[in-house]
Amino acid sequence: MSITHDYEVDIKWEQGRIGIASSDALDNRIQVATPPEFKGGIDGIWSPEHLLVAAANSCLMTTFLAIAENSKLEFTSFDSKAKGKLEMKDGKYMISEIHFETYLKIPDMEQKQKAERLLHKSENVCLISNSLNAIRTISIHISKG
């Protein structure tokens, strides 16, 4: 049996290089624009490149939250920074790499190996990352807290 879900997003051009992303399923709207690294790009507004990296990073977090809960791993803090590398390959721009820098605080350091294993598993099974061709790497920092 196949499981499917649909996610609809609408984009409406506002002016210049700026648009608004919205969804009937959500209350919030997001202003989007060409990033400033490109001609006509605008600083200070979410770009498709930022949103792609944010999607991968937030998927890592939500996947970890589910796996940690199912595995009964206690933690007090989760923070992740992601950096996407945009480059031209074969004449086309693409996000070729995404690196996750994750910071996790756990109350019991005897659970450190389990926490590392679950973070690696989360990165491996994240559906957004698995939908991308980008090379993914993760650095894990676990401390007591």
PDB file of C-alpha atoms in Angstrom:
ATOM      1  CA  MET A   1       0.000   0.000   0.000  1.00  0.00           C
ATOM      2  CA  SER A   2       1.371   3.392  -1.003  1.00  0.00           C
ATOM      3  CA  ILE A   3       1.230   6.326   1.398  1.00  0.00           C
ATOM      4  CA  THR A   4       1.019   9.767  -0.173  1.00  0.00           C
ATOM      5  CA  HIS A   5       0.535  13.294   1.121  1.00  0.00           C
ATOM      6  CA  ASP A   6       0.219  16.466  -0.911  1.00  0.00           C
ATOM      7  CA  TYR A   7       1.651  19.852   0.108  1.00  0.00           C
ATOM      8  CA  GLU A   8       0.521  22.861  -1.903  1.00  0.00           C
ATOM      9  CA  VAL A   9       2.334  26.187  -1.930  1.00  0.00           C
ATOM     10  CA  ASP A  10       1.268  29.227  -3.919  1.00  0.00           C
ATOM     11  CA  ILE A  11       3.647  31.943  -5.070  1.00  0.00           C
ATOM     12  CA  LYS A  12       2.384  35.367  -6.060  1.00  0.00           C
ATOM     13  CA  TRP A  13       4.716  37.950  -7.558  1.00  0.00           C
ATOM     14  CA  GLU A  14       4.604  41.288  -5.723  1.00  0.00           C
ATOM     15  CA  GLN A  15       7.150  43.534  -7.443  1.00  0.00           C
ATOM     16  CA  GLY A  16      10.692  43.488  -8.784  1.00  0.00           C
ATOM     17  CA  ARG A  17      12.284  40.239  -7.605  1.00  0.00           C
ATOM     18  CA  ILE A  18       9.917  39.741  -4.633  1.00  0.00           C
ATOM     19  CA  GLY A  19       7.017  37.351  -4.202  1.00  0.00           C
ATOM     20  CA  ILE A  20       4.849  35.920  -1.438  1.00  0.00           C
ATOM     21  CA  ALA A  21       4.692  32.204  -0.647  1.00  0.00           C
ATOM     22  CA  SER A  22       1.504  30.983   0.993  1.00  0.00           C
ATOM     23  CA  SER A  23      -0.561  27.872   1.518  1.00  0.00           C
ATOM     24  CA  ASP A  24      -4.257  27.434   2.218  1.00  0.00           C
ATOM     25  CA  ALA A  25      -3.203  24.965   4.931  1.00  0.00           C
ATOM     26  CA  LEU A  26      -1.124  27.564   6.828  1.00  0.00           C
ATOM     27  CA  ASP A  27      -1.733  30.937   8.444  1.00  0.00           C
ATOM     28  CA  ASN A  28       1.704  32.440   7.778  1.00  0.00           C
ATOM     29  CA  ARG A  29       2.929  33.887   4.511  1.00  0.00           C
ATOM     30  CA  ILE A  30       6.611  34.192   3.628  1.00  0.00           C
ATOM     31  CA  GLN A  31       8.141  36.926   1.524  1.00  0.00           C
ATOM     32  CA  VAL A  32      10.643  35.414  -0.932  1.00  0.00           C
ATOM     33  CA  ALA A  33      13.128  36.980  -3.329  1.00  0.00           C
ATOM     34  CA  THR A  34      16.161  36.392  -5.472  1.00  0.00           C
ATOM     35  CA  PRO A  35      19.204  36.221  -3.156  1.00  0.00           C
ATOM     36  CA  PRO A  36      21.586  39.191  -3.168  1.00  0.00           C
ATOM     37  CA  GLU A  37      24.390  37.100  -4.690  1.00  0.00           C
ATOM     38  CA  PHE A  38      22.533  37.271  -8.027  1.00  0.00           C
ATOM     39  CA  LYS A  39      21.811  40.296 -10.226  1.00  0.00           C
ATOM     40  CA  GLY A  40      18.749  42.115  -8.953  1.00  0.00           C
ATOM     41  CA  GLY A  41      18.749  40.072  -5.749  1.00  0.00           C
ATOM     42  CA  ILE A  42      17.501  41.525  -2.510  1.00  0.00           C
ATOM     43  CA  ASP A  43      19.176  41.336   0.882  1.00  0.00           C
ATOM     44  CA  GLY A  44      17.199  40.473   4.005  1.00  0.00           C
ATOM     45  CA  ILE A  45      14.448  38.359   2.410  1.00  0.00           C
ATOM     46  CA  TRP A  46      14.218  34.562   2.399  1.00  0.00           C
ATOM     47  CA  SER A  47      15.433  33.110  -0.913  1.00  0.00           C
ATOM     48  CA  PRO A  48      14.654  29.723  -2.475  1.00  0.00           C
ATOM     49  CA  GLU A  49      18.207  28.715  -1.542  1.00  0.00           C
ATOM     50  CA  HIS A  50      17.655  29.608   2.125  1.00  0.00           C
ATOM     51  CA  LEU A  51      14.298  27.824   2.131  1.00  0.00           C
ATOM     52  CA  LEU A  52      15.806  24.658   0.639  1.00  0.00           C
ATOM     53  CA  VAL A  53      18.510  24.523   3.324  1.00  0.00           C
ATOM     54  CA  ALA A  54      15.903  25.398   5.981  1.00  0.00           C
ATOM     55  CA  ALA A  55      13.685  22.560   4.748  1.00  0.00           C
ATOM     56  CA  ALA A  56      16.548  20.064   5.086  1.00  0.00           C
ATOM     57  CA  ASN A  57      17.546  21.404   8.516  1.00  0.00           C
ATOM     58  CA  SER A  58      14.005  21.481   9.905  1.00  0.00           C
ATOM     59  CA  CYS A  59      13.436  17.969   8.545  1.00  0.00           C
ATOM     60  CA  LEU A  60      16.546  16.813  10.420  1.00  0.00           C
ATOM     61  CA  MET A  61      15.095  18.295  13.614  1.00  0.00           C
ATOM     62  CA  THR A  62      11.566  16.909  13.223  1.00  0.00           C
ATOM     63  CA  THR A  63      12.896  13.487  12.241  1.00  0.00           C
ATOM     64  CA  PHE A  64      15.221  13.492  15.257  1.00  0.00           C
ATOM     65  CA  LEU A  65      12.362  14.519  17.579  1.00  0.00           C
ATOM     66  CA  ALA A  66      10.277  11.561  16.409  1.00  0.00           C
ATOM     67  CA  ILE A  67      13.150   9.060  16.570  1.00  0.00           C
ATOM     68  CA  ALA A  68      14.323  10.316  19.988  1.00  0.00           C
ATOM     69  CA  GLU A  69      10.790  10.021  21.364  1.00  0.00           C
ATOM     70  CA  ASN A  70      10.345   6.501  19.983  1.00  0.00           C
ATOM     71  CA  SER A  71      13.776   5.526  21.336  1.00  0.00           C
ATOM     72  CA  LYS A  72      13.118   7.161  24.719  1.00  0.00           C
ATOM     73  CA  LEU A  73      16.195   9.381  24.489  1.00  0.00           C
ATOM     74  CA  GLU A  74      16.017  12.266  26.939  1.00  0.00           C
ATOM     75  CA  PHE A  75      17.526  15.562  25.833  1.00  0.00           C
ATOM     76  CA  THR A  76      17.237  19.118  27.065  1.00  0.00           C
ATOM     77  CA  SER A  77      18.349  21.087  24.020  1.00  0.00           C
ATOM     78  CA  PHE A  78      18.649  20.614  20.259  1.00  0.00           C
ATOM     79  CA  ASP A  79      20.206  23.197  17.964  1.00  0.00           C
ATOM     80  CA  SER A  80      21.246  22.725  14.371  1.00  0.00           C
ATOM     81  CA  LYS A  81      22.931  25.041  11.910  1.00  0.00           C
ATOM     82  CA  ALA A  82      22.949  24.083   8.253  1.00  0.00           C
ATOM     83  CA  LYS A  83      25.055  25.477   5.440  1.00  0.00           C
ATOM     84  CA  GLY A  84      24.245  24.833   1.803  1.00  0.00           C
ATOM     85  CA  LYS A  85      26.896  25.192  -0.887  1.00  0.00           C
ATOM     86  CA  LEU A  86      25.635  26.589  -4.181  1.00  0.00           C
ATOM     87  CA  GLU A  87      27.817  25.966  -7.187  1.00  0.00           C
ATOM     88  CA  MET A  88      27.614  25.596 -10.925  1.00  0.00           C
ATOM     89  CA  LYS A  89      27.909  22.034 -12.209  1.00  0.00           C
ATOM     90  CA  ASP A  90      27.544  21.096 -15.849  1.00  0.00           C
ATOM     91  CA  GLY A  91      26.361  24.619 -16.611  1.00  0.00           C
ATOM     92  CA  LYS A  92      23.596  24.571 -13.983  1.00  0.00           C
ATOM     93  CA  TYR A  93      23.411  26.072 -10.515  1.00  0.00           C
ATOM     94  CA  MET A  94      22.648  23.651  -7.730  1.00  0.00           C
ATOM     95  CA  ILE A  95      22.962  23.191  -3.986  1.00  0.00           C
ATOM     96  CA  SER A  96      25.683  20.547  -4.157  1.00  0.00           C
ATOM     97  CA  GLU A  97      26.360  20.090  -0.435  1.00  0.00           C
ATOM     98  CA  ILE A  98      24.546  20.619   2.843  1.00  0.00           C
ATOM     99  CA  HIS A  99      26.453  20.425   6.107  1.00  0.00           C
ATOM    100  CA  PHE A 100      24.588  20.137   9.402  1.00  0.00           C
ATOM    101  CA  GLU A 101      26.275  21.279  12.613  1.00  0.00           C
ATOM    102  CA  THR A 102      24.159  19.837  15.433  1.00  0.00           C
ATOM    103  CA  TYR A 103      24.363  20.555  19.148  1.00  0.00           C
ATOM    104  CA  LEU A 104      22.528  18.306  21.578  1.00  0.00           C
ATOM    105  CA  LYS A 105      22.388  18.453  25.362  1.00  0.00           C
ATOM    106  CA  ILE A 106      21.500  15.298  27.246  1.00  0.00           C
ATOM    107  CA  PRO A 107      21.159  14.815  31.007  1.00  0.00           C
ATOM    108  CA  ASP A 108      22.901  11.417  30.995  1.00  0.00           C
ATOM    109  CA  MET A 109      26.240  11.224  29.173  1.00  0.00           C
ATOM    110  CA  GLU A 110      26.004   7.427  29.283  1.00  0.00           C
ATOM    111  CA  GLN A 111      23.470   7.921  26.469  1.00  0.00           C
ATOM    112  CA  LYS A 112      25.981   9.770  24.261  1.00  0.00           C
ATOM    113  CA  GLN A 113      26.559   6.916  21.793  1.00  0.00           C
ATOM    114  CA  LYS A 114      22.827   6.313  21.510  1.00  0.00           C
ATOM    115  CA  ALA A 115      22.266  10.033  20.869  1.00  0.00           C
ATOM    116  CA  GLU A 116      24.953  10.078  18.156  1.00  0.00           C
ATOM    117  CA  ARG A 117      23.446   7.002  16.530  1.00  0.00           C
ATOM    118  CA  LEU A 118      19.969   8.563  16.538  1.00  0.00           C
ATOM    119  CA  LEU A 119      21.246  11.825  15.041  1.00  0.00           C
ATOM    120  CA  HIS A 120      22.999   9.933  12.230  1.00  0.00           C
ATOM    121  CA  LYS A 121      19.848   7.890  11.653  1.00  0.00           C
ATOM    122  CA  SER A 122      17.757  11.071  11.565  1.00  0.00           C
ATOM    123  CA  GLU A 123      19.984  12.595   8.901  1.00  0.00           C
ATOM    124  CA  ASN A 124      19.888   9.352   6.930  1.00  0.00           C
ATOM    125  CA  VAL A 125      16.086   8.955   6.881  1.00  0.00           C
ATOM    126  CA  CYS A 126      15.042  12.628   6.603  1.00  0.00           C
ATOM    127  CA  LEU A 127      12.647  12.699   3.653  1.00  0.00           C
ATOM    128  CA  ILE A 128      13.649  16.182   2.487  1.00  0.00           C
ATOM    129  CA  SER A 129      17.366  15.363   2.379  1.00  0.00           C
ATOM    130  CA  ASN A 130      16.592  12.077   0.656  1.00  0.00           C
ATOM    131  CA  SER A 131      14.721  14.032  -2.027  1.00  0.00           C
ATOM    132  CA  LEU A 132      17.831  16.065  -2.885  1.00  0.00           C
ATOM    133  CA  ASN A 133      20.962  15.232  -4.857  1.00  0.00           C
ATOM    134  CA  ALA A 134      23.162  17.256  -2.499  1.00  0.00           C
ATOM    135  CA  ILE A 135      25.936  15.557  -0.561  1.00  0.00           C
ATOM    136  CA  ARG A 136      25.011  15.711   3.128  1.00  0.00           C
ATOM    137  CA  THR A 137      27.388  15.712   6.074  1.00  0.00           C
ATOM    138  CA  ILE A 138      26.751  16.105   9.768  1.00  0.00           C
ATOM    139  CA  SER A 139      28.939  17.163  12.683  1.00  0.00           C
ATOM    140  CA  ILE A 140      27.570  16.226  16.082  1.00  0.00           C
ATOM    141  CA  HIS A 141      28.357  17.974  19.358  1.00  0.00           C
ATOM    142  CA  ILE A 142      26.867  16.393  22.471  1.00  0.00           C
ATOM    143  CA  SER A 143      27.252  17.825  25.940  1.00  0.00           C
ATOM    144  CA  LYS A 144      25.756  17.329  29.373  1.00  0.00           C
ATOM    145  CA  GLY A 145      22.829  19.530  30.166  1.00  0.00           C
TER     146      GLY A 145
END
